[in-house]
Amino acid sequence: MKVAIYVRCSTRDKGQDTEVQARELREYAERRGWTIVEEFSDYVSGAKEFRPALDEMMKAAKRRKFDAVLCWKLDRVGRSLKHLVNLLAELEAVGVALVSFSDNLDLTTPQGRLMFQIIGAMAEFERSLTVERVRAGLAHARAKGKKLGRPAVAVDATKVRALRQAGKSFEQIGETLGVSAASAWRSTKVPALMG
């Protein structure tokens, strides 16, 4: 099996080095009889959106340059549970498995794929809890009389109509009155709401 190695350290400072991870992953691949075709190393915080080596690895995976990605630990790959699940789904869609050395997770096996399903279920559960909390917070705010959403823009519909009769477009009217073209248009359609 052809594998790629992905390693990440948050910083090059403080003696952190991806070589510690890479060395053990090379030894593991050798014990399993796998051929390492490429190594990808990032030196960025896990929370960062931009990870050049991870992006390059995903491009290579889509071109099927390898059968599996071997990483030190799941938190080296995923920024969050949601990001990890999406990344695993992308890899699975192109037929590339993930093997996490320290987490003992091998998606090339049935047990590993079961574990992936459990991880996905946990991510979905986490999203559901977040939605519930947001809805509860909104309901609480409404119960306290808090008005939610953007404040309505007051547009003088009489001025808008006069400018329209003068041949101005809604975009020109919006610029003249300091509102969006859509707000100017809405004021002529629902005058009671727009003032």
C-alpha positions as a printed NumPy array, in Angstrom:
array([[  0.   ,   0.   ,   0.   ],
       [  1.218,   3.495,  -0.885],
       [  0.95 ,   6.024,   1.948],
       [  1.557,   9.697,   2.531],
       [  2.726,  11.022,   5.874],
       [  1.218,  14.195,   7.324],
       [  2.843,  15.869,  10.33 ],
       [  2.222,  19.225,  11.984],
       [  3.758,  21.297,  14.746],
       [  2.299,  24.545,  16.021],
       [  5.592,  26.379,  15.853],
       [  9.253,  25.926,  15.061],
       [ 10.063,  27.661,  18.354],
       [ 10.356,  25.931,  21.711],
       [ 12.185,  22.978,  20.202],
       [  9.121,  21.598,  18.418],
       [  9.933,  19.663,  15.289],
       [  7.854,  17.512,  12.955],
       [ 10.769,  15.1  ,  12.568],
       [  9.906,  13.427,  15.884],
       [  6.468,  12.522,  14.494],
       [  7.766,  11.674,  11.007],
       [ 10.455,   9.273,  12.268],
       [  7.963,   7.138,  14.203],
       [  5.506,   7.186,  11.31 ],
       [  8.23 ,   6.016,   8.9  ],
       [  9.088,   3.146,  11.241],
       [  5.401,   2.215,  11.562],
       [  4.945,   2.246,   7.774],
       [  7.998,   0.039,   7.375],
       [  6.66 ,  -2.485,   9.924],
       [  3.359,  -2.629,   8.031],
       [  5.143,  -3.065,   4.685],
       [  3.785,   0.219,   3.312],
       [  5.597,   2.402,   0.784],
       [  5.863,   6.089,   1.676],
       [  5.377,   8.107,  -1.497],
       [  5.296,  11.615,  -0.015],
       [  5.622,  13.504,   3.263],
       [  3.732,  16.694,   4.116],
       [  4.792,  18.962,   7.01 ],
       [  3.061,  22.045,   8.38 ],
       [  4.368,  24.455,  11.014],
       [  1.163,  26.302,  11.908],
       [ -1.3  ,  26.404,  14.767],
       [ -4.003,  23.754,  14.502],
       [ -6.691,  26.439,  14.611],
       [ -5.351,  28.18 ,  11.502],
       [ -7.45 ,  27.881,   8.377],
       [ -4.453,  28.039,   6.031],
       [ -2.265,  24.955,   6.146],
       [ -0.292,  24.709,   2.905],
       [  0.983,  21.143,   3.353],
       [ -2.473,  19.828,   4.302],
       [ -3.951,  21.54 ,   1.234],
       [ -1.252,  19.991,  -0.98 ],
       [ -1.872,  16.591,   0.592],
       [ -5.591,  16.83 ,  -0.166],
       [ -4.841,  17.736,  -3.806],
       [ -2.498,  14.734,  -4.069],
       [ -5.151,  12.493,  -2.468],
       [ -7.692,  13.588,  -5.074],
       [ -5.173,  12.571,  -7.754],
       [ -4.89 ,   9.152,  -5.988],
       [ -1.13 ,   9.41 ,  -5.502],
       [ -1.491,   7.221,  -2.391],
       [ -3.939,   4.827,  -0.75 ],
       [ -3.766,   6.151,   2.809],
       [ -2.606,   9.087,   4.893],
       [ -0.597,   8.257,   7.979],
       [ -0.671,  10.901,  10.724],
       [  0.694,  11.093,  14.249],
       [ -2.598,  12.013,  15.923],
       [ -6.037,  13.187,  14.762],
       [ -5.565,  16.62 ,  16.325],
       [ -2.563,  17.102,  14.026],
       [ -4.92 ,  16.856,  11.029],
       [ -8.291,  18.328,  12.054],
       [ -8.817,  21.872,  13.353],
       [-12.063,  20.783,  14.977],
       [-14.282,  17.741,  15.068],
       [-16.361,  19.169,  12.228],
       [-13.256,  19.868,  10.115],
       [-11.902,  16.393,  10.822],
       [-15.151,  14.67 ,   9.838],
       [-15.344,  16.704,   6.62 ],
       [-11.713,  15.935,   5.808],
       [-12.232,  12.214,   6.46 ],
       [-15.318,  12.259,   4.236],
       [-13.321,  13.961,   1.456],
       [-10.6  ,  11.335,   1.732],
       [-13.141,   8.513,   1.796],
       [-14.847,   9.933,  -1.319],
       [-11.605,   9.599,  -3.293],
       [-10.781,   6.182,  -1.839],
       [ -8.01 ,   7.285,   0.518],
       [ -7.99 ,   6.005,   4.105],
       [ -6.564,   7.695,   7.202],
       [ -4.409,   5.976,   9.775],
       [ -3.752,   7.797,  13.057],
       [ -0.744,   6.286,  14.801],
       [ -1.242,   7.544,  18.38 ],
       [ -5.035,   7.247,  18.346],
       [ -4.853,   3.652,  17.1  ],
       [ -7.366,   4.506,  14.364],
       [ -6.955,   2.705,  11.051],
       [ -9.645,   3.456,   8.483],
       [ -8.269,   0.713,   6.233],
       [ -9.965,  -1.805,   8.561],
       [-13.662,  -2.48 ,   9.304],
       [-13.113,  -1.489,  12.959],
       [-11.541,   1.796,  11.86 ],
       [-14.435,   2.567,   9.521],
       [-16.866,   1.866,  12.379],
       [-14.907,   4.307,  14.512],
       [-15.223,   6.898,  11.722],
       [-19.007,   6.476,  11.803],
       [-18.979,   7.036,  15.569],
       [-16.822,  10.159,  15.142],
       [-19.281,  11.428,  12.515],
       [-22.211,  10.768,  14.845],
       [-20.44 ,  12.705,  17.612],
       [-19.885,  15.655,  15.246],
       [-23.563,  15.625,  14.293],
       [-24.503,  15.466,  17.987],
       [-22.206,  18.43 ,  18.704],
       [-23.822,  20.448,  15.878],
       [-27.306,  19.588,  17.203],
       [-26.38 ,  20.753,  20.701],
       [-25.066,  24.026,  19.287],
       [-28.301,  24.59 ,  17.343],
       [-30.354,  23.864,  20.485],
       [-28.301,  26.318,  22.55 ],
       [-28.644,  29.044,  19.914],
       [-32.413,  28.523,  19.661],
       [-32.767,  28.563,  23.44 ],
       [-30.743,  31.778,  23.612],
       [-32.911,  33.429,  20.943],
       [-36.125,  32.321,  22.677],
       [-34.825,  33.688,  25.989],
       [-33.934,  37.01 ,  24.362],
       [-37.392,  37.257,  22.741],
       [-39.068,  36.439,  26.081],
       [-37.183,  39.355,  27.648],
       [-38.514,  41.659,  24.915],
       [-35.293,  41.93 ,  22.95 ],
       [-35.849,  42.726,  19.285],
       [-33.73 ,  40.418,  17.129],
       [-32.275,  40.954,  13.69 ],
       [-31.09 ,  44.041,  11.915],
       [-32.903,  47.251,  12.706],
       [-35.281,  48.358,   9.947],
       [-33.957,  51.128,   7.744],
       [-36.164,  54.189,   7.69 ],
       [-36.675,  55.339,   4.109],
       [-38.931,  58.204,   3.131],
       [-41.203,  56.565,   0.541],
       [-42.451,  59.962,  -0.635],
       [-38.904,  61.025,  -1.564],
       [-38.297,  57.695,  -3.283],
       [-41.48 ,  58.052,  -5.367],
       [-40.56 ,  61.617,  -6.294],
       [-37.073,  60.563,  -7.383],
       [-38.532,  57.64 ,  -9.386],
       [-40.888,  60.031, -11.151],
       [-37.852,  62.191, -11.936],
       [-36.402,  59.167, -13.784],
       [-33.87 ,  57.985, -11.187],
       [-33.053,  54.287, -10.814],
       [-33.395,  52.597,  -7.439],
       [-29.604,  52.38 ,  -7.288],
       [-29.279,  56.15 ,  -7.837],
       [-32.033,  56.781,  -5.293],
       [-30.259,  54.564,  -2.768],
       [-27.024,  56.502,  -3.249],
       [-28.85 ,  59.826,  -2.917],
       [-30.664,  58.79 ,   0.279],
       [-27.794,  56.776,   1.778],
       [-29.597,  53.43 ,   1.699],
       [-29.38 ,  50.317,  -0.447],
       [-31.273,  50.087,  -3.741],
       [-33.301,  47.211,  -2.231],
       [-34.351,  49.362,   0.742],
       [-35.401,  52.136,  -1.623],
       [-37.439,  49.657,  -3.696],
       [-39.068,  48.072,  -0.594],
       [-40.163,  51.499,   0.652],
       [-42.382,  51.912,  -2.395],
       [-43.894,  48.439,  -1.985],
       [-44.528,  48.445,   1.801],
       [-44.786,  52.107,   2.833],
       [-46.315,  51.415,   6.257],
       [-43.243,  49.473,   7.387],
       [-40.604,  51.798,   6.019],
       [-41.735,  55.118,   7.377]])
